[in-house]
Amino acid sequence: MAGPDLILLRVPWGLIGLSRTRLEVTEPEPDAGDLDVSGCVSPLLFSRDDRPVLLNEDTRLLATFAEFRTRLDERQQVLDIPVPLHRGDRQSLRFHSWKRTRTFTWPRGVDRPPAAGLGDGDEEDQNQPGARIYRFLRAICARMQDFETVLSEGLDPWEIVPDLWLRPGTPRSPTMDILVKHSREHRAAWGDIAEHPRRLLNRRRELVALPRVEELDAPCMQWLSRQPGKTLAQRAGGQQRILSLARYENRNTLENRVFLDLMARSVASARDYLAMNQGRTGRTRLHSLRGQSVRTYMRECRRIHLELTMQGVLRQTELVQPNHVLLDDPRYRRVWTARRELIQRERAIDDLWRWQRRSWAEFCKATVAVSLICAGVRRCFAAPLFVRDEHWRGCFLVHDDPMIVVVDWEGGWVAELLSGNSSDVPQKHRELCASFWMRCADLAGSDYVYLPVWTVHAMGEECGLRKLVDSADRAFRMLRDHNQLAGGIVLVAQVDASAETRTEKAEFVSACELGPCDKTLSAALEPLGKTIRSRIEDSLWGR
Amino acid sequence: MGSLIGIDMNGVRDALARCEGADAPDQPEIVDLGVHSGFIRLQSGDDEVWLGGAPTELAPHGRGPGWGRLGSAENRMDVLRVLEEIPKADSGDATRQAWTSALPRVVGDADLAVFAVPDTSACDETFRHRYLGLLKGVARLRPLLLWRPVAAILGWMGSTAGLSQDRPGRNAAILSLMVDGVHLSVLSLKEERHGGVRLVVPQRSGPGRTAGASFRGKVLVDEARKWLVRESGLPDKVLESGALSPWRFATGRKPVPELVRLPDNRGWRKLPQLDCSCPGPDERDVDEDFLEGLRTADVLLVEGPFADNRAWREGVLKAVNTRQPTRQPLPVVTLDHEAVARGCLAAAVRQRLGQPIYFDFLPQLQINAMVDQKPKFVDLIAHGQRCRGGESFRASAPGDYFIDKGAEELALWLFKEGFERGRKARPRLPAVADRSYRLSVSVEQVPGQGFAEVCISSLEFDRLRRSPVTLDWTDMEETEQTREEILSELAEQCRTALAWPDTAVKPGNPSAWWSGHPGGDLVVLLAAYRTAPLLSDGIDKNVWQKLKALRQRFVQPGALPFPKPILPSAFHALRSDGRLPEPMDACHVPEDAGTELDETLGKLERDLAVLQHRFGQGIDREVLGDILGFASWCFWRCPVRIADVLLGTYGGTYSYSIHSSLLCHGVARVVSTTDQLRRYFKALEWRLACKPAMTTADYGGLARVLGTSKEAARILGQALADRIVEKTASTIQDENDKKIGHAYKARFKTALRMLAALLRHRQGRPDFLDPDDPAAGRLLGVLDKAKQRVGLAVTTAPPGAARRLRANAVIIGELKEFIHLKGGNPNLIMHIDALDE
């Protein structure tokens, strides 16, 4: 009998571990309720074949984590599930042969904090779990941006980045962002629009003092004729006012409402940007101008925001159908484009929330590379590295496999950093669902040993480091053949910026809990490097 | 505004210098692009993406089969290999793809990128043309090539060490230690002022020199690799693709331990630290020309990717100095490896500011053209033409270029300095020429960049003006012919393809001036006339007689009584352009004949003035006739006042009483200057307006003017020309209708002369008498008829007439060829003049 179609892995090593680390997902009965997925610290989805699996009835929403073949040459795959933006959001799964979908929710999930432009950042509750995770993600982004700034200066990232991470005080350039572009291109234009916003001339009937009457229409005359008195002065009454048309300038037009919205979003995003780039001064003239220009831009946007609000312009919060002015007026067309770009930036942040586990895994990979270099190992080969302008499903870095090859001349070993789905990793090992691998060998030409690295980012789930290490260690012992393996490493996300880095060690598996924030990261690099180094050396020389 | 880039891409040790704008070039950003750099193909992503620059140095791509798929050779493209292959063939698609994909990342958002190219014979125009083509394929890149020595000197001048030494007037020798040998260039430093700024501008006045063989940097790399092969026991192939140490060693960089991946078990091997001796170049590989260059220099700058290897640099200098032991060694300055990139950037900044980067010379370029109706090779670019580097040089070709009616293509030959053989182009015209057109040929070339661009256009030919033809040197066919062979071939073609004949001047008869002439010595006669004024109280009969005698002598053609009759009898005392006749055998004109004649004519003019004063326009017809007769037979020597009387009367402005035949022929004899010709044609038009039919005298006069003066036919008005054609056709038709015994005599001769002379009108109006034109058709018709009749009559005519008729037939044939634009005899008019009447 074939196994279940889909298996939800509660921990990354779920496929090889005890049965309670797995949750089999089968085709539901007609009125079956939601699946309870609590306790999943790493929700990976195993599918018994390589056909697409539907999430929320869409095949494109899941991301491939690893692909492998069984001994019978059946193709199988493990997929990454995106995190919903809100705790209550219901997701559904459907295997290709199923008629019904299986729904599930994340009862212990975390709500994404309000979008940057919509909520008022000052009032944000800093201790909300969502806010903490948001800060954690921002810190990961900042780490990845370190690579971007170093690369944009034409420098070698593996020489500079370890230095930046080890010494948080080192000056570093503010990151490139769409806001920097806006601040350079639009600052003058926004001032011009704010000074002369587009306005409509509205007329309304009201009682106007006689000397100031300019225009009467039929209803006004009707009104006048009904007033008692013979002369105009008599009809105007004691206050000498008659009903007439008064003209008012209306600035609360769609385009100005959109402009106000852009200003509000810009202020929030700029605050967000500045928070992320706090302490960065810039290493080149151009880079150092970034932070300054965004700060000036934020001030300008805030001023314009206040000015427009005082002029009676309301903010457009609902969906906008652009009008002729927004599309064709040269001044307002820039407003429309800039707002779209900013919303795209916010969407990218939303997307980052969905794929935060992948971001964590990627960050861990870079951290492992950096920690090895910090541990005194020499980098001898490195695939060229690129940083995407915007992350793709949580991943910022683009590079070929292996990402980096390091050599310990004294220890006499070489290690390659391979991706989890690398073709250089044997099929049978890929079932371990490691986020990435280290392939190690000595300089004498002996066989390779592989070191899997699992990354865990438990959003809102309880996860004790010791428990995870034991679970992984137990799973590792259950492997029939672990001659080629050098044990395993578990890297757990430390969301809380103030918490200490911790390490745990079992017989086969070591674990480290670390975070991307300046303080914790610099403290974590050294122990992590040492842990990995000892694992590799033990396995190479201990056999 | 984007940044400016200077880039030294030599494939061994590359560097790039960048600045954000021309205002702040003091602190350029220098990017090291790595040792033995290449472009690598990335495996991640769906599109084919290539990458260059420093990251490729450590990338495993293309480092041998030990790396699996990633290590495959096709994933790496060495810049050095690409540069080496450019001279052999145009770069393939793979190379283009790699460069267009990788270079934008290397140069970033640059407005102008200046690339250094070596100044050697290998880096000829073909190389630069192809290299530029490769670079121009890169999106948004505006490349400019710069000679490496120029870049080095600019880089040196920008550095603090160079600032104190870049004195104008010095000659700097630049020794570039490159992979293919040691290159030497000598540049002189000139001072220029530009916009109030003093600039030192290098001037390149000759091509660079090379010492190859043992001076090649490649020798150094190969030696180091051989040492590694020996010490490590690894195959050469593995080290060639997998090891950078030899390159690092050769370029003098700090040695670092290196790891290679073995192809068989994909294991690792640490390479031993390179510790080999540096090979010394052999001084015998330096030739005399190379040393000659060194002798002219005041300072020697040493640079290049191998210059940082001290042992090698000193070896090279030692080898060079050994060859000239007597001479004091030059002061040597070693430039850092970024100097060339910095110099390229300095050039980009100068280009942006409009300042001269350097002065260069262009290779001579010659093209065939028609000069005075003869094919010749003319300079499109003169030998040693000096121009500003980085700016385009434009010039137009002297000489005339025409295309004939029905032409579909052109044939042009170009000879370029530095190329042994010329090249021939047969560019197709955008449309078939519907008539004959004048063309213009111009050239444009930027020194130190690609080939010269030769552009062929035409102001008249609309289609060609809108889409001019450009000649591409690379596409032109190489020809074995020498310049002389081509010219003689062209001359042959020209001979058989004339559209009009030359004018003819009737020679004079020197014997008329013979002192023993039966009619008396002409000089004496001339002097005799000057003894007294023509008009004293009344007309002085005696003087008048002398005038009559003079007229007689000049009007009457004299046979040559002395020493023997070698000329036809119809020659006069002066040539038909008014000059004295050429000496013939022992007979020549007395030395003072010219001055005597001029003085006499001056006196004649004064006499006329007196007469005009006394009688106004009512001068006695006989006296005036003699004055005009004598003066007009002096042809173009005729005094202006007398010519004015003739022209004025002819055009109806004056009312002098002149015999009509004398008037018509006389005026035709004297008109010579452009103004007179214009006045003459205007007068003729006036006469035709008054009297629709052209008289024989008018017609004869006109034939004389057109056939004698080179300019006349060009000035002739279109309407008048058409009218003459009509008249000529009807004259010939009349002759055709006459009885054969009376036909084809003087009138016919005049008509033929007129027709021949009229063809010269094509100079200003190429479509005149086009063979397809109805007027030309009619003319050809009557000529055919005449030829036919003449041909028939020849057999039956008496011998004298037969000779005349035969000559007529030949001339008619030649005239027809001219009308068909295939004329062959440029002396046709002279031949017509020599016909018997």
PDB file of C-alpha atoms in Angstrom, chain B residues 245-455:
ATOM      1  CA  SER B 245      49.276  31.058  -9.237  1.00  0.00           C
ATOM      2  CA  PRO B 246      51.328  31.351 -12.464  1.00  0.00           C
ATOM      3  CA  TRP B 247      49.406  34.472 -13.387  1.00  0.00           C
ATOM      4  CA  ARG B 248      49.712  35.940  -9.932  1.00  0.00           C
ATOM      5  CA  PHE B 249      53.424  35.188  -9.975  1.00  0.00           C
ATOM      6  CA  ALA B 250      53.908  36.705 -13.437  1.00  0.00           C
ATOM      7  CA  THR B 251      52.067  39.890 -12.543  1.00  0.00           C
ATOM      8  CA  GLY B 252      54.070  40.258  -9.353  1.00  0.00           C
ATOM      9  CA  ARG B 253      51.230  39.819  -6.910  1.00  0.00           C
ATOM     10  CA  LYS B 254      51.635  38.421  -3.448  1.00  0.00           C
ATOM     11  CA  PRO B 255      51.632  34.612  -3.571  1.00  0.00           C
ATOM     12  CA  VAL B 256      48.765  32.894  -1.758  1.00  0.00           C
ATOM     13  CA  PRO B 257      48.335  29.163  -1.209  1.00  0.00           C
ATOM     14  CA  GLU B 258      46.105  27.729  -3.892  1.00  0.00           C
ATOM     15  CA  LEU B 259      43.847  24.767  -4.136  1.00  0.00           C
ATOM     16  CA  VAL B 260      42.986  22.854  -7.313  1.00  0.00           C
ATOM     17  CA  ARG B 261      40.265  20.331  -7.811  1.00  0.00           C
ATOM     18  CA  LEU B 262      41.293  17.078  -9.411  1.00  0.00           C
ATOM     19  CA  PRO B 263      39.307  15.885 -12.366  1.00  0.00           C
ATOM     20  CA  ASP B 264      39.247  12.159 -11.573  1.00  0.00           C
ATOM     21  CA  ASN B 265      37.864  11.844  -8.036  1.00  0.00           C
ATOM     22  CA  ARG B 266      36.904  15.487  -7.564  1.00  0.00           C
ATOM     23  CA  GLY B 267      39.259  15.661  -4.623  1.00  0.00           C
ATOM     24  CA  TRP B 268      41.419  18.598  -3.631  1.00  0.00           C
ATOM     25  CA  ARG B 269      45.130  19.277  -3.927  1.00  0.00           C
ATOM     26  CA  LYS B 270      47.148  22.098  -2.435  1.00  0.00           C
ATOM     27  CA  LEU B 271      49.604  23.570  -4.907  1.00  0.00           C
ATOM     28  CA  PRO B 272      53.177  24.166  -3.784  1.00  0.00           C
ATOM     29  CA  GLN B 273      54.181  27.764  -3.286  1.00  0.00           C
ATOM     30  CA  LEU B 274      55.682  29.092  -6.525  1.00  0.00           C
ATOM     31  CA  ASP B 275      59.373  29.642  -6.173  1.00  0.00           C
ATOM     32  CA  CYS B 276      60.786  29.585  -9.672  1.00  0.00           C
ATOM     33  CA  SER B 277      63.366  31.857 -11.182  1.00  0.00           C
ATOM     34  CA  CYS B 278      62.261  34.530 -13.575  1.00  0.00           C
ATOM     35  CA  PRO B 279      63.403  33.933 -17.149  1.00  0.00           C
ATOM     36  CA  GLY B 280      65.404  36.797 -18.669  1.00  0.00           C
ATOM     37  CA  PRO B 281      64.513  38.101 -22.106  1.00  0.00           C
ATOM     38  CA  ASP B 282      67.114  37.795 -24.841  1.00  0.00           C
ATOM     39  CA  GLU B 283      68.512  41.149 -25.991  1.00  0.00           C
ATOM     40  CA  ARG B 284      68.861  39.839 -29.559  1.00  0.00           C
ATOM     41  CA  ASP B 285      65.068  40.028 -29.909  1.00  0.00           C
ATOM     42  CA  VAL B 286      65.223  43.830 -29.843  1.00  0.00           C
ATOM     43  CA  ASP B 287      65.579  45.267 -33.321  1.00  0.00           C
ATOM     44  CA  GLU B 288      67.277  48.461 -34.419  1.00  0.00           C
ATOM     45  CA  ASP B 289      63.996  50.288 -35.021  1.00  0.00           C
ATOM     46  CA  PHE B 290      63.014  49.646 -31.422  1.00  0.00           C
ATOM     47  CA  LEU B 291      66.273  51.101 -30.132  1.00  0.00           C
ATOM     48  CA  GLU B 292      65.940  54.054 -32.468  1.00  0.00           C
ATOM     49  CA  GLY B 293      62.699  54.930 -30.729  1.00  0.00           C
ATOM     50  CA  LEU B 294      64.360  54.813 -27.338  1.00  0.00           C
ATOM     51  CA  ARG B 295      67.119  57.177 -28.418  1.00  0.00           C
ATOM     52  CA  THR B 296      64.729  60.037 -29.039  1.00  0.00           C
ATOM     53  CA  ALA B 297      63.183  59.882 -25.567  1.00  0.00           C
ATOM     54  CA  ASP B 298      63.970  61.921 -22.464  1.00  0.00           C
ATOM     55  CA  VAL B 299      62.223  59.704 -19.941  1.00  0.00           C
ATOM     56  CA  LEU B 300      61.186  56.065 -19.932  1.00  0.00           C
ATOM     57  CA  LEU B 301      57.873  55.031 -18.393  1.00  0.00           C
ATOM     58  CA  VAL B 302      57.504  51.331 -17.698  1.00  0.00           C
ATOM     59  CA  GLU B 303      54.006  49.972 -17.283  1.00  0.00           C
ATOM     60  CA  GLY B 304      51.835  47.004 -18.169  1.00  0.00           C
ATOM     61  CA  PRO B 305      50.387  44.038 -16.360  1.00  0.00           C
ATOM     62  CA  PHE B 306      53.840  42.450 -15.901  1.00  0.00           C
ATOM     63  CA  ALA B 307      55.561  45.627 -14.738  1.00  0.00           C
ATOM     64  CA  ASP B 308      54.934  44.826 -11.073  1.00  0.00           C
ATOM     65  CA  ASN B 309      57.093  41.710 -11.397  1.00  0.00           C
ATOM     66  CA  ARG B 310      60.356  43.275 -10.428  1.00  0.00           C
ATOM     67  CA  ALA B 311      62.669  40.560 -11.745  1.00  0.00           C
ATOM     68  CA  TRP B 312      60.993  40.559 -15.126  1.00  0.00           C
ATOM     69  CA  ARG B 313      60.924  44.333 -15.363  1.00  0.00           C
ATOM     70  CA  GLU B 314      64.587  44.598 -14.572  1.00  0.00           C
ATOM     71  CA  GLY B 315      65.360  41.788 -16.998  1.00  0.00           C
ATOM     72  CA  VAL B 316      63.592  43.650 -19.776  1.00  0.00           C
ATOM     73  CA  LEU B 317      65.319  46.944 -18.998  1.00  0.00           C
ATOM     74  CA  LYS B 318      68.662  45.218 -18.803  1.00  0.00           C
ATOM     75  CA  ALA B 319      68.167  43.524 -22.147  1.00  0.00           C
ATOM     76  CA  VAL B 320      67.149  46.819 -23.753  1.00  0.00           C
ATOM     77  CA  ASN B 321      70.050  48.740 -22.237  1.00  0.00           C
ATOM     78  CA  THR B 322      72.600  46.075 -23.163  1.00  0.00           C
ATOM     79  CA  ARG B 323      71.992  46.812 -26.820  1.00  0.00           C
ATOM     80  CA  GLN B 324      73.072  50.421 -26.476  1.00  0.00           C
ATOM     81  CA  PRO B 325      75.949  50.363 -24.025  1.00  0.00           C
ATOM     82  CA  THR B 326      77.390  53.719 -25.072  1.00  0.00           C
ATOM     83  CA  ARG B 327      74.336  55.655 -24.194  1.00  0.00           C
ATOM     84  CA  GLN B 328      73.499  56.909 -20.726  1.00  0.00           C
ATOM     85  CA  PRO B 329      70.462  54.926 -19.490  1.00  0.00           C
ATOM     86  CA  LEU B 330      67.244  56.933 -19.487  1.00  0.00           C
ATOM     87  CA  PRO B 331      65.596  57.903 -16.212  1.00  0.00           C
ATOM     88  CA  VAL B 332      63.031  55.152 -15.598  1.00  0.00           C
ATOM     89  CA  VAL B 333      59.635  55.611 -13.959  1.00  0.00           C
ATOM     90  CA  THR B 334      57.578  52.533 -13.151  1.00  0.00           C
ATOM     91  CA  LEU B 335      53.846  53.118 -13.231  1.00  0.00           C
ATOM     92  CA  ASP B 336      51.424  51.190 -11.062  1.00  0.00           C
ATOM     93  CA  HIS B 337      49.031  48.816 -12.766  1.00  0.00           C
ATOM     94  CA  GLU B 338      46.115  51.231 -12.412  1.00  0.00           C
ATOM     95  CA  ALA B 339      47.845  54.040 -14.296  1.00  0.00           C
ATOM     96  CA  VAL B 340      46.387  53.069 -17.655  1.00  0.00           C
ATOM     97  CA  ALA B 341      42.844  52.879 -16.287  1.00  0.00           C
ATOM     98  CA  ARG B 342      43.337  56.257 -14.618  1.00  0.00           C
ATOM     99  CA  GLY B 343      44.686  57.654 -17.870  1.00  0.00           C
ATOM    100  CA  CYS B 344      41.663  56.348 -19.741  1.00  0.00           C
ATOM    101  CA  LEU B 345      39.463  58.061 -17.196  1.00  0.00           C
ATOM    102  CA  ALA B 346      41.440  61.279 -17.611  1.00  0.00           C
ATOM    103  CA  ALA B 347      40.808  60.964 -21.347  1.00  0.00           C
ATOM    104  CA  ALA B 348      37.077  60.501 -20.710  1.00  0.00           C
ATOM    105  CA  VAL B 349      37.082  63.622 -18.565  1.00  0.00           C
ATOM    106  CA  ARG B 350      38.925  65.595 -21.258  1.00  0.00           C
ATOM    107  CA  GLN B 351      36.479  64.318 -23.844  1.00  0.00           C
ATOM    108  CA  ARG B 352      33.559  65.425 -21.672  1.00  0.00           C
ATOM    109  CA  LEU B 353      35.088  68.879 -21.180  1.00  0.00           C
ATOM    110  CA  GLY B 354      35.855  69.186 -24.889  1.00  0.00           C
ATOM    111  CA  GLN B 355      39.596  69.343 -24.215  1.00  0.00           C
ATOM    112  CA  PRO B 356      42.102  67.701 -26.528  1.00  0.00           C
ATOM    113  CA  ILE B 357      43.019  64.216 -25.288  1.00  0.00           C
ATOM    114  CA  TYR B 358      46.021  63.776 -27.528  1.00  0.00           C
ATOM    115  CA  PHE B 359      47.119  64.464 -31.067  1.00  0.00           C
ATOM    116  CA  ASP B 360      47.308  61.651 -33.522  1.00  0.00           C
ATOM    117  CA  PHE B 361      48.015  61.107 -37.163  1.00  0.00           C
ATOM    118  CA  LEU B 362      45.837  59.276 -39.601  1.00  0.00           C
ATOM    119  CA  PRO B 363      46.989  56.731 -42.149  1.00  0.00           C
ATOM    120  CA  GLN B 364      46.952  58.059 -45.679  1.00  0.00           C
ATOM    121  CA  LEU B 365      43.910  57.106 -47.734  1.00  0.00           C
ATOM    122  CA  GLN B 366      43.745  57.533 -51.494  1.00  0.00           C
ATOM    123  CA  ILE B 367      40.856  57.194 -53.879  1.00  0.00           C
ATOM    124  CA  ASN B 368      40.575  57.381 -57.642  1.00  0.00           C
ATOM    125  CA  ALA B 369      38.992  60.531 -59.065  1.00  0.00           C
ATOM    126  CA  MET B 370      38.854  62.512 -62.281  1.00  0.00           C
ATOM    127  CA  VAL B 371      41.203  65.473 -62.136  1.00  0.00           C
ATOM    128  CA  ASP B 372      41.109  67.618 -65.279  1.00  0.00           C
ATOM    129  CA  GLN B 373      39.263  64.780 -66.969  1.00  0.00           C
ATOM    130  CA  LYS B 374      42.055  62.359 -66.268  1.00  0.00           C
ATOM    131  CA  PRO B 375      41.837  59.561 -63.713  1.00  0.00           C
ATOM    132  CA  LYS B 376      44.197  60.037 -60.822  1.00  0.00           C
ATOM    133  CA  PHE B 377      44.561  58.889 -57.227  1.00  0.00           C
ATOM    134  CA  VAL B 378      43.860  61.746 -54.877  1.00  0.00           C
ATOM    135  CA  ASP B 379      44.317  61.946 -51.103  1.00  0.00           C
ATOM    136  CA  LEU B 380      41.143  61.554 -49.105  1.00  0.00           C
ATOM    137  CA  ILE B 381      43.336  61.687 -46.023  1.00  0.00           C
ATOM    138  CA  ALA B 382      46.739  63.179 -46.635  1.00  0.00           C
ATOM    139  CA  HIS B 383      49.907  61.472 -45.447  1.00  0.00           C
ATOM    140  CA  GLY B 384      50.658  62.228 -41.794  1.00  0.00           C
ATOM    141  CA  GLN B 385      47.437  64.202 -41.309  1.00  0.00           C
ATOM    142  CA  ARG B 386      47.477  65.516 -37.702  1.00  0.00           C
ATOM    143  CA  CYS B 387      44.217  65.596 -35.828  1.00  0.00           C
ATOM    144  CA  ARG B 388      42.805  65.526 -32.355  1.00  0.00           C
ATOM    145  CA  GLY B 389      42.460  62.090 -30.861  1.00  0.00           C
ATOM    146  CA  GLY B 390      38.936  60.988 -30.072  1.00  0.00           C
ATOM    147  CA  GLU B 391      37.416  63.444 -32.501  1.00  0.00           C
ATOM    148  CA  SER B 392      36.306  62.637 -35.963  1.00  0.00           C
ATOM    149  CA  PHE B 393      38.230  63.957 -38.914  1.00  0.00           C
ATOM    150  CA  ARG B 394      36.186  64.853 -41.974  1.00  0.00           C
ATOM    151  CA  ALA B 395      37.348  65.687 -45.467  1.00  0.00           C
ATOM    152  CA  SER B 396      35.976  65.749 -48.981  1.00  0.00           C
ATOM    153  CA  ALA B 397      37.740  64.264 -51.942  1.00  0.00           C
ATOM    154  CA  PRO B 398      39.104  66.688 -54.514  1.00  0.00           C
ATOM    155  CA  GLY B 399      38.404  65.853 -58.147  1.00  0.00           C
ATOM    156  CA  ASP B 400      35.192  65.092 -59.986  1.00  0.00           C
ATOM    157  CA  TYR B 401      32.923  62.095 -59.736  1.00  0.00           C
ATOM    158  CA  PHE B 402      30.113  61.358 -62.145  1.00  0.00           C
ATOM    159  CA  ILE B 403      27.695  58.595 -62.739  1.00  0.00           C
ATOM    160  CA  ASP B 404      26.253  58.115 -66.179  1.00  0.00           C
ATOM    161  CA  LYS B 405      22.705  57.510 -67.078  1.00  0.00           C
ATOM    162  CA  GLY B 406      21.611  53.952 -66.382  1.00  0.00           C
ATOM    163  CA  ALA B 407      24.415  53.371 -63.876  1.00  0.00           C
ATOM    164  CA  GLU B 408      23.480  50.918 -61.139  1.00  0.00           C
ATOM    165  CA  GLU B 409      26.757  50.766 -59.327  1.00  0.00           C
ATOM    166  CA  LEU B 410      30.010  52.613 -58.886  1.00  0.00           C
ATOM    167  CA  ALA B 411      33.558  51.382 -59.134  1.00  0.00           C
ATOM    168  CA  LEU B 412      35.972  52.871 -56.625  1.00  0.00           C
ATOM    169  CA  TRP B 413      39.476  51.925 -55.590  1.00  0.00           C
ATOM    170  CA  LEU B 414      40.976  52.812 -52.237  1.00  0.00           C
ATOM    171  CA  PHE B 415      44.587  52.594 -51.124  1.00  0.00           C
ATOM    172  CA  LYS B 416      45.330  52.819 -47.436  1.00  0.00           C
ATOM    173  CA  GLU B 417      48.640  53.324 -45.737  1.00  0.00           C
ATOM    174  CA  GLY B 418      49.735  50.195 -43.959  1.00  0.00           C
ATOM    175  CA  PHE B 419      47.907  47.911 -46.371  1.00  0.00           C
ATOM    176  CA  GLU B 420      49.990  46.560 -49.191  1.00  0.00           C
ATOM    177  CA  ARG B 421      47.120  46.070 -51.577  1.00  0.00           C
ATOM    178  CA  GLY B 422      44.373  48.391 -52.566  1.00  0.00           C
ATOM    179  CA  ARG B 423      40.741  47.483 -52.351  1.00  0.00           C
ATOM    180  CA  LYS B 424      37.983  47.783 -54.832  1.00  0.00           C
ATOM    181  CA  ALA B 425      34.370  48.523 -54.024  1.00  0.00           C
ATOM    182  CA  ARG B 426      31.393  48.198 -56.281  1.00  0.00           C
ATOM    183  CA  PRO B 427      28.679  49.786 -54.158  1.00  0.00           C
ATOM    184  CA  ARG B 428      25.192  49.577 -55.585  1.00  0.00           C
ATOM    185  CA  LEU B 429      23.327  52.826 -55.959  1.00  0.00           C
ATOM    186  CA  PRO B 430      19.972  53.130 -54.213  1.00  0.00           C
ATOM    187  CA  ALA B 431      18.344  53.633 -57.609  1.00  0.00           C
ATOM    188  CA  VAL B 432      19.320  53.466 -61.247  1.00  0.00           C
ATOM    189  CA  ALA B 433      20.502  56.898 -62.374  1.00  0.00           C
ATOM    190  CA  ASP B 434      17.993  58.418 -64.790  1.00  0.00           C
ATOM    191  CA  ARG B 435      20.607  60.796 -66.110  1.00  0.00           C
ATOM    192  CA  SER B 436      24.174  61.738 -65.532  1.00  0.00           C
ATOM    193  CA  TYR B 437      24.841  63.110 -62.018  1.00  0.00           C
ATOM    194  CA  ARG B 438      27.719  64.710 -60.206  1.00  0.00           C
ATOM    195  CA  LEU B 439      28.721  62.919 -56.970  1.00  0.00           C
ATOM    196  CA  SER B 440      30.505  63.971 -53.833  1.00  0.00           C
ATOM    197  CA  VAL B 441      32.881  61.705 -51.917  1.00  0.00           C
ATOM    198  CA  SER B 442      33.764  62.422 -48.317  1.00  0.00           C
ATOM    199  CA  VAL B 443      35.577  60.616 -45.558  1.00  0.00           C
ATOM    200  CA  GLU B 444      35.204  60.482 -41.816  1.00  0.00           C
ATOM    201  CA  GLN B 445      37.568  58.814 -39.383  1.00  0.00           C
ATOM    202  CA  VAL B 446      38.261  58.990 -35.698  1.00  0.00           C
ATOM    203  CA  PRO B 447      41.958  58.411 -35.014  1.00  0.00           C
ATOM    204  CA  GLY B 448      42.721  55.327 -33.000  1.00  0.00           C
ATOM    205  CA  GLN B 449      39.224  53.958 -33.498  1.00  0.00           C
ATOM    206  CA  GLY B 450      37.946  51.853 -36.388  1.00  0.00           C
ATOM    207  CA  PHE B 451      38.180  52.226 -40.132  1.00  0.00           C
ATOM    208  CA  ALA B 452      37.654  55.373 -42.110  1.00  0.00           C
ATOM    209  CA  GLU B 453      34.124  55.683 -43.379  1.00  0.00           C
ATOM    210  CA  VAL B 454      33.903  56.775 -46.999  1.00  0.00           C
ATOM    211  CA  CYS B 455      30.537  58.238 -47.888  1.00  0.00           C
TER     212      CYS B 455
END
